[in-house]
Structures are given as C-alpha cells and as structure tokens.
Tab-separated table of C-alpha atoms in Angstrom:
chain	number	residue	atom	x	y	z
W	1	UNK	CA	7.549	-43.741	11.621
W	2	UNK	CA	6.681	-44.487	7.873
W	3	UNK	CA	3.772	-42.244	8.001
W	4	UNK	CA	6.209	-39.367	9.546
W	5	UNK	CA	8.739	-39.805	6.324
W	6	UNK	CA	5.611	-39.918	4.106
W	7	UNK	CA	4.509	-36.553	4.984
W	8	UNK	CA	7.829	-35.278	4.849
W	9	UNK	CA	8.231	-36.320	0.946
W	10	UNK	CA	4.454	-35.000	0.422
W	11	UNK	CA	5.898	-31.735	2.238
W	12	UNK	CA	8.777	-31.572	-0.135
W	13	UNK	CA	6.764	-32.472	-2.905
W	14	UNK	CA	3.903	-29.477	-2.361
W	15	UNK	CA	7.249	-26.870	-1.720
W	16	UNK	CA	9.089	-27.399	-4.650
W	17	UNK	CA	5.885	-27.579	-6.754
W	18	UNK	CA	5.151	-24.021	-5.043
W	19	UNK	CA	8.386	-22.538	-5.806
W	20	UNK	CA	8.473	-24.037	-9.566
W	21	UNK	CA	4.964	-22.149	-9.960
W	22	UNK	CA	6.471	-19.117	-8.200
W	23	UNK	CA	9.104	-18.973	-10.706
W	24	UNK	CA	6.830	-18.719	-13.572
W	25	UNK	CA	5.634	-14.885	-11.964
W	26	UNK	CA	9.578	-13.739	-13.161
W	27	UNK	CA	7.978	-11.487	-15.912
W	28	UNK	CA	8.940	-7.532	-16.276
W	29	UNK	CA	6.044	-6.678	-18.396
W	30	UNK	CA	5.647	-3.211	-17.185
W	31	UNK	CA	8.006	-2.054	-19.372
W	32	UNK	CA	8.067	-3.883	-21.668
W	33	UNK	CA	4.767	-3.341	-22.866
W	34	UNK	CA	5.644	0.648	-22.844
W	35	UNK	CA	5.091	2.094	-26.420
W	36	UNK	CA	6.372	4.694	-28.103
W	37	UNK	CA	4.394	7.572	-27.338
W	38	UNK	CA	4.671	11.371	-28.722
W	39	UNK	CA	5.951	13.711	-26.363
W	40	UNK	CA	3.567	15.834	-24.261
W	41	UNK	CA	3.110	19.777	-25.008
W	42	UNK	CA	1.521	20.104	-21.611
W	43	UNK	CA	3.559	22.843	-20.644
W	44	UNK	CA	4.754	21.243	-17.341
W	45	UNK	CA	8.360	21.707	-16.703
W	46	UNK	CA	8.975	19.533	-14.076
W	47	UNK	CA	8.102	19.147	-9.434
W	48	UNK	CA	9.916	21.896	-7.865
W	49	UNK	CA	11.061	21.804	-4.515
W	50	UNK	CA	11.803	25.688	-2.702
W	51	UNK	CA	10.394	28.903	-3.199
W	52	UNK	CA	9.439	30.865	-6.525
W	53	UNK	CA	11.389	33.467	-5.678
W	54	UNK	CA	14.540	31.829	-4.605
W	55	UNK	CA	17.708	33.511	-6.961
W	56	UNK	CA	19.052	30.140	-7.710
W	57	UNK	CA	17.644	27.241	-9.623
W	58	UNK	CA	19.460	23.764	-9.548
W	59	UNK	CA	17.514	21.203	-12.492
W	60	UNK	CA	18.460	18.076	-12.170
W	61	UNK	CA	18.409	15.652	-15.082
W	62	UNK	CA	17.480	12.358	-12.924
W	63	UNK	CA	17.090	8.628	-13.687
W	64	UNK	CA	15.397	7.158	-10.868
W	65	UNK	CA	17.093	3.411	-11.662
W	66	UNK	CA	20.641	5.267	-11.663
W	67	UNK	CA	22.577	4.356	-8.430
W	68	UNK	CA	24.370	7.714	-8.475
W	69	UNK	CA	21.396	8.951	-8.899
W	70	UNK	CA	20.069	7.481	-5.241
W	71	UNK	CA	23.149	8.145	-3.675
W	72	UNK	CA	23.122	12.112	-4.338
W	73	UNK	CA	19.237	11.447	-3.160
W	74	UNK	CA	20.216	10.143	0.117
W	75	UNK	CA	23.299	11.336	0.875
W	76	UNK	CA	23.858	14.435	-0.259
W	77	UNK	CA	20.050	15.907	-1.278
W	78	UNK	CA	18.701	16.068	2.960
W	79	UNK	CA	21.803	18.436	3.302
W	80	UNK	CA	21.461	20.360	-0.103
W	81	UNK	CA	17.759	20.695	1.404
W	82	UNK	CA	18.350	21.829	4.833
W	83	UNK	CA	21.372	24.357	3.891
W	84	UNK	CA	19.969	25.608	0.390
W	85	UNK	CA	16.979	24.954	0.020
W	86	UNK	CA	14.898	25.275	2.883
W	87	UNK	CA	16.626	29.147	3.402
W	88	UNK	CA	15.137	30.102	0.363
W	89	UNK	CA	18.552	30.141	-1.691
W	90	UNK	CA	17.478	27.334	-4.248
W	91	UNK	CA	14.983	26.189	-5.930
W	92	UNK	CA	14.945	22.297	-6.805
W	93	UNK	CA	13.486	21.190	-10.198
W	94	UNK	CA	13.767	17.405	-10.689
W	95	UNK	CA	13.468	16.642	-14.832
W	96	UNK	CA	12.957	12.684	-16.148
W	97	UNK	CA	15.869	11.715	-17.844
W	98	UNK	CA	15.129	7.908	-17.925
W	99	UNK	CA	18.280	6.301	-19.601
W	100	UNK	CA	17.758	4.121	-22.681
W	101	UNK	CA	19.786	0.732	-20.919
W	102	UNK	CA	19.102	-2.477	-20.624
W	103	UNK	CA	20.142	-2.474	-16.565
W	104	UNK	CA	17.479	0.582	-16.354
W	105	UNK	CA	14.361	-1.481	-17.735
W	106	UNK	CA	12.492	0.074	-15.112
W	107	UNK	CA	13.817	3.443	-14.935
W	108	UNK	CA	10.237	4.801	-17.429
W	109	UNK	CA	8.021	2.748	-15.078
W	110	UNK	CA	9.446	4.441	-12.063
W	111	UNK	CA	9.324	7.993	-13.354
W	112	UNK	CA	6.087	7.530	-14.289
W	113	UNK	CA	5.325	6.101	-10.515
W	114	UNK	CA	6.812	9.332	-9.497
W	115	UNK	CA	4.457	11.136	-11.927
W	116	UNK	CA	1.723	9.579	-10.827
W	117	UNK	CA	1.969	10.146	-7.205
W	118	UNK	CA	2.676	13.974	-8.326
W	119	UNK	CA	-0.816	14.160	-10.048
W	120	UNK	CA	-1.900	12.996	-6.119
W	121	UNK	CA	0.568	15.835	-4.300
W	122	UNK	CA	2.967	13.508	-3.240
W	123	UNK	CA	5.917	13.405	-6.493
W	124	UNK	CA	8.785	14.093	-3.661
W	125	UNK	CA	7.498	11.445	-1.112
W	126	UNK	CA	7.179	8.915	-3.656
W	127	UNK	CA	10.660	9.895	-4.916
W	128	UNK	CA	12.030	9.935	-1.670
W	129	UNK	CA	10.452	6.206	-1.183
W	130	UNK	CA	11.927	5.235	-4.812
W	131	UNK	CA	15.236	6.136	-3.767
W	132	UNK	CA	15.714	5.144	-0.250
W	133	UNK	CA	14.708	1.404	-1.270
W	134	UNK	CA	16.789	1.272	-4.076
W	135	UNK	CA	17.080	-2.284	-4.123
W	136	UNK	CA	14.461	-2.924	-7.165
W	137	UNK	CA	16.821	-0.535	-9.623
W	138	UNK	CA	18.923	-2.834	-12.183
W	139	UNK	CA	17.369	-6.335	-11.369
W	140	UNK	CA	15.207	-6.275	-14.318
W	141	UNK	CA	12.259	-7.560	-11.800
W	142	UNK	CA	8.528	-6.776	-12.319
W	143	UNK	CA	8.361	-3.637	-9.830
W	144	UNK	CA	4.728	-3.061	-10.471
W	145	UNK	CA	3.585	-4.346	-6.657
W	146	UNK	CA	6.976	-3.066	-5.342
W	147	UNK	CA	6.526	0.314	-6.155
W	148	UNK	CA	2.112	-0.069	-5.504
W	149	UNK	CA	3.148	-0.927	-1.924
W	150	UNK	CA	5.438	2.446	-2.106
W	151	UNK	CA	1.949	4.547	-3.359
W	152	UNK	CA	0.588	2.587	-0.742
W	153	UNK	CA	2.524	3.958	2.175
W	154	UNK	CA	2.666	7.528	1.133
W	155	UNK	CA	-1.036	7.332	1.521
W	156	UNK	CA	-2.019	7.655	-2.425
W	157	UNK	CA	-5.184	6.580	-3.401
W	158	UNK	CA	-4.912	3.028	-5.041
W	159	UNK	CA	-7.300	3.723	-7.627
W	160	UNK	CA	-6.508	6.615	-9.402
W	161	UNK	CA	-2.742	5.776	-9.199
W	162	UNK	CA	-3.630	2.349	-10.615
W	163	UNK	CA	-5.866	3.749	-13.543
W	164	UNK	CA	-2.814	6.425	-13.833
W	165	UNK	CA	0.407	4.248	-13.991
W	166	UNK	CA	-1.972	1.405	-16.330
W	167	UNK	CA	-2.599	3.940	-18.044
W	168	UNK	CA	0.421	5.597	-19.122
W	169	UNK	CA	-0.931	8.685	-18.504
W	170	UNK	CA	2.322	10.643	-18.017
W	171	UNK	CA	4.331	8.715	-20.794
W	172	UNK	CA	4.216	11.371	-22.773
W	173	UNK	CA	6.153	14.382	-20.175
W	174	UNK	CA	8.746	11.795	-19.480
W	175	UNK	CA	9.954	11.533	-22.861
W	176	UNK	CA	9.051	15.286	-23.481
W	177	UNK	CA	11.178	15.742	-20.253
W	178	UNK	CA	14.315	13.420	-21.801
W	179	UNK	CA	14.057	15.201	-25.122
W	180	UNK	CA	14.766	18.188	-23.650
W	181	UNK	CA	17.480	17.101	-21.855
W	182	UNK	CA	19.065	15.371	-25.207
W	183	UNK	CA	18.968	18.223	-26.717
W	184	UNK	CA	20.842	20.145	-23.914
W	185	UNK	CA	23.500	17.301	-24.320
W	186	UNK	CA	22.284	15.146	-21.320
W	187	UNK	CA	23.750	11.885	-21.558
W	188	UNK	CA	24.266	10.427	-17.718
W	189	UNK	CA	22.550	10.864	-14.782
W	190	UNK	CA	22.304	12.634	-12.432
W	191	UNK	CA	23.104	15.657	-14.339
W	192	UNK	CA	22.512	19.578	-12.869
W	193	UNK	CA	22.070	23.035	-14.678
W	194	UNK	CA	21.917	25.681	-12.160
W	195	UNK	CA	20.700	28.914	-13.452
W	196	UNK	CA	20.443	27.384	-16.945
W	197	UNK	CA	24.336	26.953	-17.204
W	198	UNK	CA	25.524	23.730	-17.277
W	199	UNK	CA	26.733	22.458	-13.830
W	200	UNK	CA	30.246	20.705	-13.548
W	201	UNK	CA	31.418	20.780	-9.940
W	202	UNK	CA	31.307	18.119	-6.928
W	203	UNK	CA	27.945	16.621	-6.896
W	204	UNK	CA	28.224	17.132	-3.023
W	205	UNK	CA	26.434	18.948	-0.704
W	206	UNK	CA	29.760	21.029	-0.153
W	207	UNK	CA	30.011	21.122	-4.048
W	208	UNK	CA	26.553	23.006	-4.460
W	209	UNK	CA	26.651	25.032	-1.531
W	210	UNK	CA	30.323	26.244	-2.365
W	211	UNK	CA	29.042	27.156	-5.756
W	212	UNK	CA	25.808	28.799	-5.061
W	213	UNK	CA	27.384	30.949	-2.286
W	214	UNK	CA	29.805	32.356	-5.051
W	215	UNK	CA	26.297	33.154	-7.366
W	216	UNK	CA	25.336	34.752	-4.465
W	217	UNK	CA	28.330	36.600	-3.530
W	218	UNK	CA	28.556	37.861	-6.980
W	219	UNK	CA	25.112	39.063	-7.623
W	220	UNK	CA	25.023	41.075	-3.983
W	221	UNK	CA	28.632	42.521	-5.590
W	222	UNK	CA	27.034	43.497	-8.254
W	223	UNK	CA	23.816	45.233	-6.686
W	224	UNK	CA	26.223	46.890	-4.053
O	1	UNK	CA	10.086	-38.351	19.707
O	2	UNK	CA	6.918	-37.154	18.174
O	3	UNK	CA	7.778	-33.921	18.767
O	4	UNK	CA	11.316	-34.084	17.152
O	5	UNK	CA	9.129	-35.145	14.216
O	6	UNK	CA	7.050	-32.446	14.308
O	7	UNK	CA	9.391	-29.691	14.222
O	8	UNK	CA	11.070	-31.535	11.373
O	9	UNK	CA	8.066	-31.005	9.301
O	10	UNK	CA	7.596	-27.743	10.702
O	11	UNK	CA	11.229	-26.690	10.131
O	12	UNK	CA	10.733	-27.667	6.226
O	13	UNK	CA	7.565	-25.897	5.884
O	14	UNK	CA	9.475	-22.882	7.077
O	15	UNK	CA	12.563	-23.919	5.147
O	16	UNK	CA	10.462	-23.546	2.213
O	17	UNK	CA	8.788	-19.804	2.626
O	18	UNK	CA	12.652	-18.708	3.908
O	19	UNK	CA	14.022	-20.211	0.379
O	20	UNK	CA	10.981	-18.619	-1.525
O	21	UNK	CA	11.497	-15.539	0.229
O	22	UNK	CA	15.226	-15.102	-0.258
O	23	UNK	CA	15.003	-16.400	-4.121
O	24	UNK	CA	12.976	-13.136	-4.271
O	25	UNK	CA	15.661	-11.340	-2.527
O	26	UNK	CA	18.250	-12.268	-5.065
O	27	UNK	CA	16.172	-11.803	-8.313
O	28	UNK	CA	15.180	-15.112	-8.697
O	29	UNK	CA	11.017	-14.352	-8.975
O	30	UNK	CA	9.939	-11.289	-10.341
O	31	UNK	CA	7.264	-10.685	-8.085
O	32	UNK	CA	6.082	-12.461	-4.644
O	33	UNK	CA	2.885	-13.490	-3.975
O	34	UNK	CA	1.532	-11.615	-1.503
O	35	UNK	CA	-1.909	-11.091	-1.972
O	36	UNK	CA	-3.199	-7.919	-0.426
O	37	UNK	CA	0.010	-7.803	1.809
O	38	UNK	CA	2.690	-5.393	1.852
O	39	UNK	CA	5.461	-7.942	1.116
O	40	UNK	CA	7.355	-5.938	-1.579
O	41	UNK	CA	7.313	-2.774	0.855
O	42	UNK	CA	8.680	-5.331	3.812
O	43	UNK	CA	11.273	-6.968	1.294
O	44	UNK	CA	12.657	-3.748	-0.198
O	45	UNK	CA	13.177	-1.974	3.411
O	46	UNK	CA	16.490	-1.923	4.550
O	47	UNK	CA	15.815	-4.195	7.370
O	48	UNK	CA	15.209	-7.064	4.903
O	49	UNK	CA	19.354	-6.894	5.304
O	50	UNK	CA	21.412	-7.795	7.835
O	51	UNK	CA	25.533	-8.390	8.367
O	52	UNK	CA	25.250	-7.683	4.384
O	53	UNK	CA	22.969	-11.079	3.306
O	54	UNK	CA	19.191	-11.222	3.009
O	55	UNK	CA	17.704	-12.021	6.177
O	56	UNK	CA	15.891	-14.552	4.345
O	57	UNK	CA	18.896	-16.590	4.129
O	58	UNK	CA	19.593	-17.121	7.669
O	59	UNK	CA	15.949	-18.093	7.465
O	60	UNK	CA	16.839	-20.780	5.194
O	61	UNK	CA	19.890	-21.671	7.176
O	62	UNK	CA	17.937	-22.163	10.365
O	63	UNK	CA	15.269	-24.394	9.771
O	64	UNK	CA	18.114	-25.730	7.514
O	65	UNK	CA	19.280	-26.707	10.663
O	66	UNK	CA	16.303	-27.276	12.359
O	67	UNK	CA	15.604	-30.017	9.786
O	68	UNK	CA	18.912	-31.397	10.255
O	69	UNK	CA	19.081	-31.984	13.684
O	70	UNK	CA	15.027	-32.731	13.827
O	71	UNK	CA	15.805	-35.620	11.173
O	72	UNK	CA	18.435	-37.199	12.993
O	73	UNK	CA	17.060	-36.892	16.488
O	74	UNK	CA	13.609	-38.303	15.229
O	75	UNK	CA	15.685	-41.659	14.553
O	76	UNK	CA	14.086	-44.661	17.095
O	77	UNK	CA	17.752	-45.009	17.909
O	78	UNK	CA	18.135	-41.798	19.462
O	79	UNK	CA	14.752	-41.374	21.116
O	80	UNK	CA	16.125	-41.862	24.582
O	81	UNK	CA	19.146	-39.224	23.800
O	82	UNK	CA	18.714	-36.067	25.386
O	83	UNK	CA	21.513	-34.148	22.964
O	84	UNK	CA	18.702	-33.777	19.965
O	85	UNK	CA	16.249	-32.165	22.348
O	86	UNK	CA	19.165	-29.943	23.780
O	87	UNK	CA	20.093	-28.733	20.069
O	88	UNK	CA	16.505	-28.383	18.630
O	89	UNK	CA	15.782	-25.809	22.189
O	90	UNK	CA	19.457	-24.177	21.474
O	91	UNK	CA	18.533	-23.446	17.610
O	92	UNK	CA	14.715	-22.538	17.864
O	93	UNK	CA	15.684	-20.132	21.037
O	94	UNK	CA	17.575	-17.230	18.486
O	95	UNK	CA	15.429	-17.950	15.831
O	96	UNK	CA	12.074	-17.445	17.664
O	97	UNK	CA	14.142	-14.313	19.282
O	98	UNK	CA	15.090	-12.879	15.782
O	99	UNK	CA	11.888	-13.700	14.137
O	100	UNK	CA	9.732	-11.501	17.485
O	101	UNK	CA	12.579	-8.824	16.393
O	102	UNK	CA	11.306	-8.767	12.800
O	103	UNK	CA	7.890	-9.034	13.286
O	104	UNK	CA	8.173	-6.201	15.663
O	105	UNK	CA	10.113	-4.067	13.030
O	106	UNK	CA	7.147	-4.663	10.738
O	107	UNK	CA	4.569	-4.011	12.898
O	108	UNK	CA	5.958	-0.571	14.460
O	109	UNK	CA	8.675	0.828	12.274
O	110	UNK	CA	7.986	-0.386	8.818
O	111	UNK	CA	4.035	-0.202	9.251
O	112	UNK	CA	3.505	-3.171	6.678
O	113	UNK	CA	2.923	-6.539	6.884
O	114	UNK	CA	4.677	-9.605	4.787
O	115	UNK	CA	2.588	-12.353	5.257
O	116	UNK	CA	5.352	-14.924	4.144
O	117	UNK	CA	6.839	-13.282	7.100
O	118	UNK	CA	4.345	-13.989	9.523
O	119	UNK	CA	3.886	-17.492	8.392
O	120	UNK	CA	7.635	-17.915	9.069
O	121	UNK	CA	7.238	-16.564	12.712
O	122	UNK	CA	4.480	-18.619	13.454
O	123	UNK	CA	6.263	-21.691	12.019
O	124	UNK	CA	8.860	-20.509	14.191
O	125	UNK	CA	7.169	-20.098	17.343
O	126	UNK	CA	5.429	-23.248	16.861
O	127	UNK	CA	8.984	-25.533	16.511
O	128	UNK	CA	10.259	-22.989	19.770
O	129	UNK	CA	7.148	-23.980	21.658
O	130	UNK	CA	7.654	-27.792	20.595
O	131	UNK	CA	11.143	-27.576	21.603
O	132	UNK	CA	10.843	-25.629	25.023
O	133	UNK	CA	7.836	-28.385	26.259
O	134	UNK	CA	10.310	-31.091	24.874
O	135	UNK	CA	12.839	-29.819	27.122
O	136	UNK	CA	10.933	-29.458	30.142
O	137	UNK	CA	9.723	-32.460	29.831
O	138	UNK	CA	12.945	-34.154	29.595
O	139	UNK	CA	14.523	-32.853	32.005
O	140	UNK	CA	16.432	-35.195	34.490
C-alpha cells in the first residue's frame, strides 16, 4: 500500500514538473521579432479569385486576426463565391491590411503564412484554413506550429514554406499592401472597394449581390 | 484492489496530459509539444469543442473522477465493497466511448494526429480494460 501512494506522489511530482516546463514554451516570438522592413515595389497587387474579365471587382482590405474578418470568410464569402463569383460577375482581390493592435500580434505572421502558401499555389486554401480555425486570432500565442500544421494539410512543401515564412520573404508586400490601403483611408477590417469606389453597404452575401446586380443593371442600360 | 490502484495512477497520468492539453486550449502555453505531430491542427479544429468547453476539460474532469473514486476504493477498508468497482466500470465506460469517438474524428475526418491525444486514449482504454476485468471478476 505504501509503495502504491509512493508512486502516486512521484506521479504528481513528474506532472507538475512537466507542466511547469511546458509553461516556459508561452513565447510569441514570431512577431515579435518582425522588423521594420521597406515596402516591396514588386508590382503584385494582391491573389485574385474569378475571372480577368469579370465587369466587377470587389478588393477587400483583410486582417486575417480580425473576427469580422472570419466571419464574412465563412459565412458570407462560400455564398458571395457560388452566386458572384463563380458566374463570372466578380472578381475577388484579397489586399493585407494587418491592423497595428496589440489583440492582432499575429495578424503580420498570418498574412505572411498566407503569402507564403501563395508563392506554393495555394494563398486561398491556406486562407480558407486561417479562417475556418480561427481560434489562434487574439490569444497572443506563438502560432508558428499552429499555422505549419495548416501548410501542412494543404499539402505545401515544408521546406520552402519554412525558409519562406523564417525568412520574411513577403514582409515587404504586406506592408506595401497596408500602405496602400492607409492611404485610401483604410482603417478597420474587413473593408471592400468594388470597382475602385469605396464600398459601404451590408457586408452580406445579400449586401454584395444586391449591389453588384444594380452595376450590372446599369451598365447593360447603358450599352442598350 | 490492485487494480483500483492501478487505474488511480493511470487516471492521474491521464489527468495530467487532459490538464496540459486544455491549459493549451485556454492560452495558458504558447505552443504544445508535439513533436512531429499534428497537435496544433487537432487542437484548433472545431471538434476540439464540444457543448461550448474544450474537450480537454471533460478530459480533466474524468480521470478527475477516475482518481477520485480509484483513491477511495483502493482503501484496505473498502476492498471487499463492490460499489468502487461498479463506479470505476460506470465512469471509464463513456470515457473510453468518447475518447474511440475522438480518435476516430482524427483519424478519418481531421486526417491528423495529436499524440497527447492518443496517449489519453490509450490511458483510457487501459483504466476501461482494468475496470471491465475488475467487474467480471467480481461479479456475484
């Protein structure tokens, strides 16, 4: 019986030691160890989503640690999609707009995930990942295995999205991306210029099909 | 009796990896230790919730009171009793049942494996297995 409440102390012992060592792995330094960096005159104007030739373009101002943000994504985007999108009405240009907050620590770090998994072909499956397990965005957490295990199940190669996301290698278009939007008075997320005009309806599916039907209408109007 | 013992030891081994899992959950560690595991993907799924609580935590409440009722029935003055053996078969029964559900949600809709998770089911089965022979065996 002694021997029985000896292992149980040892037991004890060996899992509180383990979670006191655990807790020494709370670190964010993915972020924190961004730096400054000049923005990038690559050119690039952000992933589109639709056809080249669709009359409409929606660009949305996005930061991927916004809960709005993830709840347009999930909720509203599959329909925007499937009823604008997909029928070649609109064309869907996602721009970084990472929000300078203390709750979005790890909004950079996840648009430059997003990035990175773009340089692979896969920027709106890693998005789509980043969104739908939103549960990272806000708790100031060390996402860099999180959002590894996300490249990871899109089927990006480990390597080169390691070397680019250690790298930095997309720092630069993000904050290109967010100057742009600063200076086109972007100051929340998710925010949406369709056809360069500055969008202020229902950030619904309703909302966006209601208003690009009336672009539509117009412009056939006008040709007829 | 040695039995009740074991799946008290058992139950706090698993106690442990539910607490260290669910102190993830709730932002306690910045990052688990998974080795080359897909813990983070497993954790961050939406099946890592359930009734609006981390699953973790009914983790931790089980063996909580797995523990419990292992403790108390390993006591020489209740070795004869039945009631412990009873309790431990009536507790480990769901869990073992909920923990083949989650395993089975990793394996074949989530497509990654938490090995925290696993350890947990096989802690799991091992007190159910204890607790099923116990039972047998004491039947009248």
């Amino acid at each position: 019986m002694r021997r029985f409440y000896v292992l149980l102390l040892v037991l004890v012992g060996v899992g509180a030691s383990l979670l006191a060592l655990a807790g020494r792995s709370r670190t964010s330094t993915s972020v924190a160890a961004w730096p400054d960096v000049p923005p990038a005159a690559d050119g690039f104007r952000g992933y589109t989503l639709g056809s080249d030739s669709a009359p409409v373009e929606v660009v949305e101002y996005v930061d991927i640690e916004c809960p709005i943000c993830a709840v347009f994504a999930t909720v509203q985007f599959p329909a925007i999609r499937d009823q604008l999108i997909a029928p070649g009405k609109v064309r869907w240009r996602i721009r970084d707009f990472p929000l300078n907050n203390p709750a979005h620590r790890n909004a950079r770090f996840a648009a430059l995930a997003a990035q990175c998994a773009g340089e692979q072909g896969k920027f709106w499956p890693m998005l789509d990942s980043l969104f739908s397990h939103h549960d990272w965005a806000q708790t100031g957490r060390d996402v860099t295995a999180l959002f590894r295990g996300f490249a990871q199940g899109i089927g990006l190669d480990l390597v080169r999205y390691d070397a680019c996301v250690q790298g930095q290698r997309y720092a630069g278009r993000i904050r290109a991306s967010y100057e742009e939007g600063a200076q086109r008075g972007v100051n929340g997320t998710p925010t949406f210029f369709v056809n360069g005009q500055r969008y202020t309806g229902g950030s619904t599916s309703d909302g966006f099909r209601a208003y690009v039907d009336s672009l539509l209408a117009r412009r056939s109007a006008r040709r007829g | 009796m040695i039995r009740r013992q074991a799946i008290a030891l058992l139950a706090l081994a698993g106690f442990f990896v539910a607490l260290y899992l669910y102190l993830y959950k709730i932002g306690v560690y910045g990052e688990l230790q998974c080795g080359t595991g897909s813990c983070e993907t497993v954790q961050a799924s939406p099946y890592a919730v359930w009734l609006g609580h981390p699953v973790a935590l009914y983790g931790v409440l089980g063996y909580a009171a797995l523990l419990v009722v292992g403790l108390v029935g390993a006591r020489p003055a209740l070795a004869a009793r039945r009631w412990p053996t009873l309790a431990l078969a009536s507790l480990a029964t769901p869990g073992w049942l909920f923990s083949a559900y989650l395993t089975y949600l990793e394996v074949f809709v989530i497509h990654a494996l938490c090995r925290w998770c696993v350890a947990s089911a096989l802690i799991m089965t091992a007190i159910w297995v204890l607790a099923i022979t116990g039972l047998v065996r004491s039947a009248p």
